[in-house]
Amino acid sequence: MNADPLRDWFDRAGVRVDPRRVLADEMDGGKVLFPARLIPYLDHELLAGLADEARTALVARHAYHYFAFTAHFETRVVNRAAEMLANGRVDAPLRRDVRLDAFKIYCDEAYHALYSFDVVRQLESASRVEALPYDFTPFLNRLDDISSGAMPHRGTLPQLLQVVVFETLVTTLLAELPNDPDVVGLVRETVRDHARDEGRHHVFFSHLFREVWSGLDSAARRETARCLPRLIGHSLRPDLRPARANLAAAGLTPTQVEDVVRDVYPPESVRRTTRDQAVQSVRLFRSCGVLDLPEGLDAFHEEGLL
Ligand SMILES: [Fe+2]
Ligand SMILES: [Fe+2]
């Protein structure tokens, strides 16, 4: 594992070297804004009679949600913690150069948010499908409830853990979407740019977790062990609010929306997908000894991650 993944940041980071990605003239060439296989409800029988235009709008709004979520998450969750690390405001003893790295990450994430917003704007004007209003706050509140609820007196630790979890999850979307030839270049290139930066962040936050964990006393370790799997679960479970809103915008009645949600997100398959996506994070936490604590083992089991 690269000991200093951000060493070449000035010459390699996306915000330093990537061009602005611009939508080429490919909307009429059969390219899609998002891969159909990553939109679980698209093939549901209640949507079978949808006109092409309405189907395109459904796909567009799914893509918008992905990028809107990214923009909010980077600015409101990752950079909340990156700022604390950068300004030396965390109460964990950390090596000296963590602060400079955290400033680099802060810039990266701000740029990821900017281009996510830029992509939505470009796609909206080319497709003439408007984005639905998106409220990130319920997701954020739940994330905060999980972590602060598990450790109300641990200062900045809950917010650090949120970011460690999210930044060490490697979603298949980041890995697969850039190579999907059916997707418009703007979306593929943007996700590819993002995945490159996130590869470096993954290494940084894996190191950071080892450092933080080794400095915790045993009570804080137990609380952390209980909290981590819940954060993983919340980060990976599909957010059903935007899915419901998208289905309603496609003309489904409230009852039909619930039918679709029930059919395409059955609890057992959500659990299986969550477990598959969490493999790398679970490996990291296991290697640090989190699952050696009975509290950790139980909590990871309860969340269905083992
Ligand atoms: Fe990012
Ligand atoms: Fe990141």
Short mmCIF file of C-alpha atoms and ligand atoms in Angstrom, two decimals:
data_model
loop_
_atom_site.label_atom_id
_atom_site.label_comp_id
_atom_site.label_asym_id
_atom_site.label_seq_id
_atom_site.Cartn_x
_atom_site.Cartn_y
_atom_site.Cartn_z
CA MET A 1 0.00 0.00 0.00
CA ASN A 2 1.32 3.43 -0.96
CA ALA A 3 2.43 5.09 2.28
CA ASP A 4 1.80 8.61 1.03
CA PRO A 5 -0.95 8.56 -1.58
CA LEU A 6 -1.14 12.35 -1.82
CA ARG A 7 2.57 12.99 -2.25
CA ASP A 8 2.21 13.83 -5.97
CA TRP A 9 -1.05 15.68 -5.45
CA PHE A 10 0.06 18.91 -7.13
CA ASP A 11 0.82 17.00 -10.35
CA ARG A 12 -1.91 14.38 -10.26
CA ALA A 13 -5.05 15.56 -8.52
CA GLY A 14 -8.08 16.02 -10.74
CA VAL A 15 -8.55 19.60 -9.61
CA ARG A 16 -4.99 20.34 -10.73
CA VAL A 17 -4.86 18.50 -14.05
CA ASP A 18 -8.26 17.40 -15.38
CA PRO A 19 -10.02 19.50 -18.01
CA ARG A 20 -13.61 20.60 -17.56
CA ARG A 21 -15.74 17.76 -18.96
CA VAL A 22 -18.26 18.95 -21.51
CA LEU A 23 -21.22 17.12 -23.02
CA ALA A 24 -20.50 16.20 -26.63
CA ASP A 25 -23.23 15.95 -29.22
CA GLU A 26 -24.18 12.37 -28.37
CA MET A 27 -27.66 12.64 -26.87
CA ASP A 28 -29.30 11.63 -30.15
CA GLY A 29 -26.88 8.77 -30.81
CA GLY A 30 -28.56 6.30 -28.49
CA LYS A 31 -26.26 6.94 -25.54
CA VAL A 32 -27.84 6.95 -22.10
CA LEU A 33 -27.27 9.29 -19.17
CA PHE A 34 -26.97 6.42 -16.71
CA PRO A 35 -26.66 2.62 -17.11
CA ALA A 36 -30.07 0.94 -16.95
CA ARG A 37 -28.69 -1.95 -14.88
CA LEU A 38 -27.87 0.50 -12.09
CA ILE A 39 -31.47 1.74 -11.94
CA PRO A 40 -33.23 -1.16 -10.22
CA TYR A 41 -36.80 0.03 -10.84
CA LEU A 42 -36.43 0.73 -14.56
CA ASP A 43 -37.52 -2.75 -15.65
CA HIS A 44 -40.48 -3.02 -13.32
CA GLU A 45 -43.68 -4.13 -15.03
CA LEU A 46 -45.54 -1.04 -13.85
CA LEU A 47 -43.17 1.02 -16.00
CA ALA A 48 -43.41 -1.23 -19.04
CA GLY A 49 -45.92 0.99 -20.81
CA LEU A 50 -43.91 4.15 -20.34
CA ALA A 51 -43.31 6.25 -23.45
CA ASP A 52 -39.66 6.65 -24.56
CA GLU A 53 -39.62 10.26 -23.48
CA ALA A 54 -40.84 9.45 -19.96
CA ARG A 55 -38.29 6.63 -19.69
CA THR A 56 -35.49 8.99 -20.71
CA ALA A 57 -36.67 11.44 -18.05
CA LEU A 58 -36.67 8.70 -15.42
CA VAL A 59 -33.06 7.82 -16.29
CA ALA A 60 -32.04 11.48 -16.33
CA ARG A 61 -33.52 12.12 -12.90
CA HIS A 62 -31.76 9.04 -11.53
CA ALA A 63 -28.47 10.40 -12.87
CA TYR A 64 -29.18 13.83 -11.39
CA HIS A 65 -29.78 12.30 -8.00
CA TYR A 66 -26.46 10.46 -8.13
CA PHE A 67 -24.58 13.68 -8.85
CA ALA A 68 -26.63 15.81 -6.44
CA PHE A 69 -25.99 13.32 -3.65
CA THR A 70 -22.27 13.47 -4.47
CA ALA A 71 -22.19 17.27 -4.34
CA HIS A 72 -23.95 17.35 -0.98
CA PHE A 73 -21.97 14.52 0.52
CA GLU A 74 -18.60 16.00 -0.46
CA THR A 75 -19.37 19.48 0.86
CA ARG A 76 -21.47 18.63 3.89
CA VAL A 77 -19.95 15.39 5.17
CA VAL A 78 -16.46 14.75 3.78
CA ASN A 79 -15.34 18.37 3.89
CA ARG A 80 -16.84 18.90 7.32
CA ALA A 81 -14.33 16.34 8.58
CA ALA A 82 -11.55 17.34 6.17
CA GLU A 83 -11.74 20.91 7.50
CA MET A 84 -11.36 19.72 11.09
CA LEU A 85 -8.37 17.59 10.13
CA ALA A 86 -6.85 20.39 8.05
CA ASN A 87 -7.13 22.97 10.79
CA GLY A 88 -5.91 20.59 13.47
CA ARG A 89 -9.25 20.65 15.26
CA VAL A 90 -9.60 16.92 15.91
CA ASP A 91 -8.97 15.60 19.37
CA ALA A 92 -6.97 12.58 18.21
CA PRO A 93 -3.17 12.68 18.19
CA LEU A 94 -2.24 12.49 14.51
CA ARG A 95 0.99 12.69 12.57
CA ARG A 96 2.01 16.19 11.53
CA ASP A 97 1.51 15.96 7.76
CA VAL A 98 -2.09 14.84 8.05
CA ARG A 99 -3.07 18.50 8.01
CA LEU A 100 -1.54 19.27 4.62
CA ASP A 101 -3.09 16.10 3.17
CA ALA A 102 -6.46 17.09 4.58
CA PHE A 103 -6.27 20.45 2.80
CA LYS A 104 -5.60 18.56 -0.44
CA ILE A 105 -8.63 16.37 0.16
CA TYR A 106 -10.70 19.44 0.96
CA CYS A 107 -9.82 20.88 -2.46
CA ASP A 108 -10.48 17.56 -4.20
CA GLU A 109 -13.92 17.16 -2.67
CA ALA A 110 -14.91 20.75 -3.36
CA TYR A 111 -13.98 20.18 -6.99
CA HIS A 112 -15.92 16.89 -7.12
CA ALA A 113 -18.95 18.78 -5.83
CA LEU A 114 -18.47 21.55 -8.37
CA TYR A 115 -18.27 19.24 -11.35
CA SER A 116 -21.14 17.09 -10.12
CA PHE A 117 -23.28 20.22 -10.13
CA ASP A 118 -21.86 21.22 -13.50
CA VAL A 119 -22.78 17.82 -14.97
CA VAL A 120 -26.39 18.13 -13.80
CA ARG A 121 -26.64 21.60 -15.31
CA GLN A 122 -25.25 20.40 -18.65
CA LEU A 123 -27.50 17.33 -18.76
CA GLU A 124 -30.57 19.35 -17.82
CA SER A 125 -30.10 21.80 -20.62
CA ALA A 126 -29.31 19.14 -23.22
CA SER A 127 -32.07 16.72 -22.25
CA ARG A 128 -34.66 19.38 -21.31
CA VAL A 129 -35.51 17.24 -18.30
CA GLU A 130 -35.41 19.29 -15.13
CA ALA A 131 -33.98 17.89 -11.90
CA LEU A 132 -36.44 17.31 -9.07
CA PRO A 133 -35.79 19.21 -5.84
CA TYR A 134 -33.44 17.16 -3.67
CA ASP A 135 -33.17 17.44 0.10
CA PHE A 136 -30.01 15.85 1.50
CA THR A 137 -30.79 16.83 5.09
CA PRO A 138 -32.76 13.71 6.13
CA PHE A 139 -29.84 11.50 4.99
CA LEU A 140 -27.38 13.71 6.88
CA ASN A 141 -29.49 13.80 10.04
CA ARG A 142 -29.70 10.03 10.09
CA LEU A 143 -25.94 9.75 9.56
CA ASP A 144 -25.35 12.14 12.48
CA ASP A 145 -27.87 10.33 14.67
CA ILE A 146 -26.13 7.01 14.09
CA SER A 147 -22.65 8.25 14.92
CA SER A 148 -23.32 10.84 17.61
CA GLY A 149 -25.97 8.58 19.13
CA ALA A 150 -23.40 5.80 19.48
CA MET A 151 -20.81 8.12 21.05
CA PRO A 152 -22.31 11.38 22.33
CA HIS A 153 -19.20 12.43 24.26
CA ARG A 154 -16.42 11.74 21.79
CA GLY A 155 -15.96 15.18 20.27
CA THR A 156 -14.98 15.00 16.63
CA LEU A 157 -14.62 11.20 16.47
CA PRO A 158 -18.17 10.51 15.15
CA GLN A 159 -17.66 12.81 12.19
CA LEU A 160 -14.25 11.32 11.43
CA LEU A 161 -15.74 7.83 11.42
CA GLN A 162 -18.47 8.85 8.98
CA VAL A 163 -15.83 9.91 6.51
CA VAL A 164 -13.52 6.96 7.11
CA VAL A 165 -16.41 4.64 6.35
CA PHE A 166 -17.58 6.38 3.23
CA GLU A 167 -14.12 6.98 1.83
CA THR A 168 -13.04 3.37 2.27
CA LEU A 169 -16.13 1.93 0.61
CA VAL A 170 -15.35 1.13 -3.00
CA THR A 171 -18.64 1.17 -4.84
CA THR A 172 -18.89 -0.89 -7.99
CA LEU A 173 -20.38 2.16 -9.66
CA LEU A 174 -17.10 4.08 -9.50
CA ALA A 175 -15.25 1.10 -10.92
CA GLU A 176 -17.68 0.01 -13.63
CA LEU A 177 -19.49 3.05 -14.97
CA PRO A 178 -16.47 4.69 -16.65
CA ASN A 179 -16.08 1.65 -18.92
CA ASP A 180 -19.71 1.46 -20.02
CA PRO A 181 -19.74 2.34 -23.73
CA ASP A 182 -23.49 3.01 -23.71
CA VAL A 183 -23.19 5.97 -21.34
CA VAL A 184 -22.55 9.52 -22.54
CA GLY A 185 -18.91 10.58 -22.32
CA LEU A 186 -19.58 13.43 -19.91
CA VAL A 187 -20.91 11.04 -17.26
CA ARG A 188 -18.26 8.37 -17.88
CA GLU A 189 -15.35 10.81 -17.83
CA THR A 190 -16.63 12.59 -14.74
CA VAL A 191 -16.99 9.36 -12.81
CA ARG A 192 -13.55 8.23 -14.02
CA ASP A 193 -11.94 11.49 -12.87
CA HIS A 194 -13.65 11.11 -9.53
CA ALA A 195 -12.65 7.46 -9.11
CA ARG A 196 -8.96 8.33 -9.63
CA ASP A 197 -8.97 10.85 -6.80
CA GLU A 198 -10.99 8.54 -4.60
CA GLY A 199 -8.42 5.76 -5.06
CA ARG A 200 -5.91 8.04 -3.32
CA HIS A 201 -8.40 9.08 -0.66
CA HIS A 202 -9.13 5.44 0.07
CA VAL A 203 -5.49 4.85 0.99
CA PHE A 204 -5.30 8.06 3.04
CA PHE A 205 -8.40 7.25 5.09
CA SER A 206 -7.36 3.63 5.62
CA HIS A 207 -4.11 4.90 7.16
CA LEU A 208 -6.00 7.53 9.13
CA PHE A 209 -8.32 4.96 10.63
CA ARG A 210 -5.39 2.79 11.78
CA GLU A 211 -3.88 5.83 13.46
CA VAL A 212 -7.11 6.95 15.11
CA TRP A 213 -7.96 3.43 16.24
CA SER A 214 -4.56 2.84 17.79
CA GLY A 215 -4.98 6.00 19.88
CA LEU A 216 -8.42 5.10 21.31
CA ASP A 217 -8.95 3.78 24.83
CA SER A 218 -10.94 0.59 25.22
CA ALA A 219 -14.30 2.29 25.90
CA ALA A 220 -13.96 4.44 22.79
CA ARG A 221 -12.97 1.35 20.80
CA ARG A 222 -16.12 -0.46 21.88
CA GLU A 223 -18.29 2.48 20.89
CA THR A 224 -16.49 2.77 17.56
CA ALA A 225 -16.90 -0.94 16.88
CA ARG A 226 -20.65 -0.68 17.45
CA CYS A 227 -20.97 2.44 15.33
CA LEU A 228 -18.98 1.44 12.20
CA PRO A 229 -21.29 -1.24 10.77
CA ARG A 230 -24.32 1.02 11.19
CA LEU A 231 -22.55 3.76 9.29
CA ILE A 232 -21.67 1.29 6.55
CA GLY A 233 -25.28 0.13 6.33
CA HIS A 234 -26.65 3.65 6.14
CA SER A 235 -24.07 4.71 3.55
CA LEU A 236 -24.81 1.78 1.24
CA ARG A 237 -28.54 1.22 1.54
CA PRO A 238 -30.49 2.76 -1.34
CA ASP A 239 -32.06 6.10 -0.49
CA LEU A 240 -35.70 5.45 -1.22
CA ARG A 241 -36.95 9.04 -1.01
CA PRO A 242 -35.50 10.18 -4.36
CA ALA A 243 -36.47 6.84 -5.93
CA ARG A 244 -40.07 7.39 -4.81
CA ALA A 245 -40.03 10.97 -6.07
CA ASN A 246 -38.71 9.82 -9.44
CA LEU A 247 -41.38 7.15 -9.78
CA ALA A 248 -44.10 9.62 -8.83
CA ALA A 249 -42.78 12.10 -11.39
CA ALA A 250 -43.10 9.34 -14.02
CA GLY A 251 -46.83 9.28 -13.29
CA LEU A 252 -47.17 6.36 -10.89
CA THR A 253 -49.80 6.59 -8.15
CA PRO A 254 -48.63 6.46 -4.51
CA THR A 255 -49.78 2.84 -4.28
CA GLN A 256 -47.90 1.90 -7.45
CA VAL A 257 -44.78 3.66 -6.16
CA GLU A 258 -44.89 1.54 -3.00
CA ASP A 259 -45.46 -1.61 -5.07
CA VAL A 260 -42.37 -0.90 -7.15
CA VAL A 261 -40.23 -0.06 -4.13
CA ARG A 262 -41.34 -3.24 -2.37
CA ASP A 263 -40.61 -5.38 -5.43
CA VAL A 264 -37.21 -4.00 -6.40
CA TYR A 265 -35.74 -3.39 -2.95
CA PRO A 266 -36.62 -6.52 -0.93
CA PRO A 267 -34.77 -6.44 2.42
CA GLU A 268 -32.81 -9.62 1.74
CA SER A 269 -31.39 -8.42 -1.57
CA VAL A 270 -30.61 -4.98 -0.09
CA ARG A 271 -28.69 -6.76 2.67
CA ARG A 272 -26.82 -8.91 0.16
CA THR A 273 -25.84 -5.95 -2.00
CA THR A 274 -24.78 -3.98 1.07
CA ARG A 275 -22.61 -6.87 2.24
CA ASP A 276 -20.99 -7.26 -1.19
CA GLN A 277 -20.20 -3.56 -1.47
CA ALA A 278 -18.77 -3.43 2.05
CA VAL A 279 -16.21 -6.20 1.65
CA GLN A 280 -13.13 -3.94 1.49
CA SER A 281 -14.20 -1.80 4.43
CA VAL A 282 -14.97 -4.84 6.54
CA ARG A 283 -11.53 -6.21 5.66
CA LEU A 284 -9.90 -2.98 6.84
CA PHE A 285 -11.79 -2.94 10.13
CA ARG A 286 -11.13 -6.62 10.70
CA SER A 287 -7.40 -6.15 10.11
CA CYS A 288 -7.35 -3.39 12.73
CA GLY A 289 -8.95 -5.67 15.30
CA VAL A 290 -12.41 -4.07 15.36
CA LEU A 291 -14.07 -7.47 14.94
CA ASP A 292 -11.98 -8.97 17.73
CA LEU A 293 -14.16 -7.06 20.17
CA PRO A 294 -17.40 -8.91 20.98
CA GLU A 295 -19.31 -5.62 20.51
CA GLY A 296 -17.83 -5.26 17.03
CA LEU A 297 -18.51 -8.82 15.98
CA ASP A 298 -22.13 -8.61 17.16
CA ALA A 299 -22.76 -5.25 15.51
CA PHE A 300 -21.29 -6.34 12.16
CA HIS A 301 -23.44 -9.48 12.34
CA GLU A 302 -26.56 -7.51 13.21
CA GLU A 303 -26.02 -5.28 10.21
CA GLY A 304 -25.70 -8.37 7.99
CA LEU A 305 -22.16 -7.52 6.91
CA LEU A 306 -20.47 -10.84 7.72
FE FE B 1 -14.98 12.80 -3.84
FE FE B 2 -12.93 11.45 -1.30
#
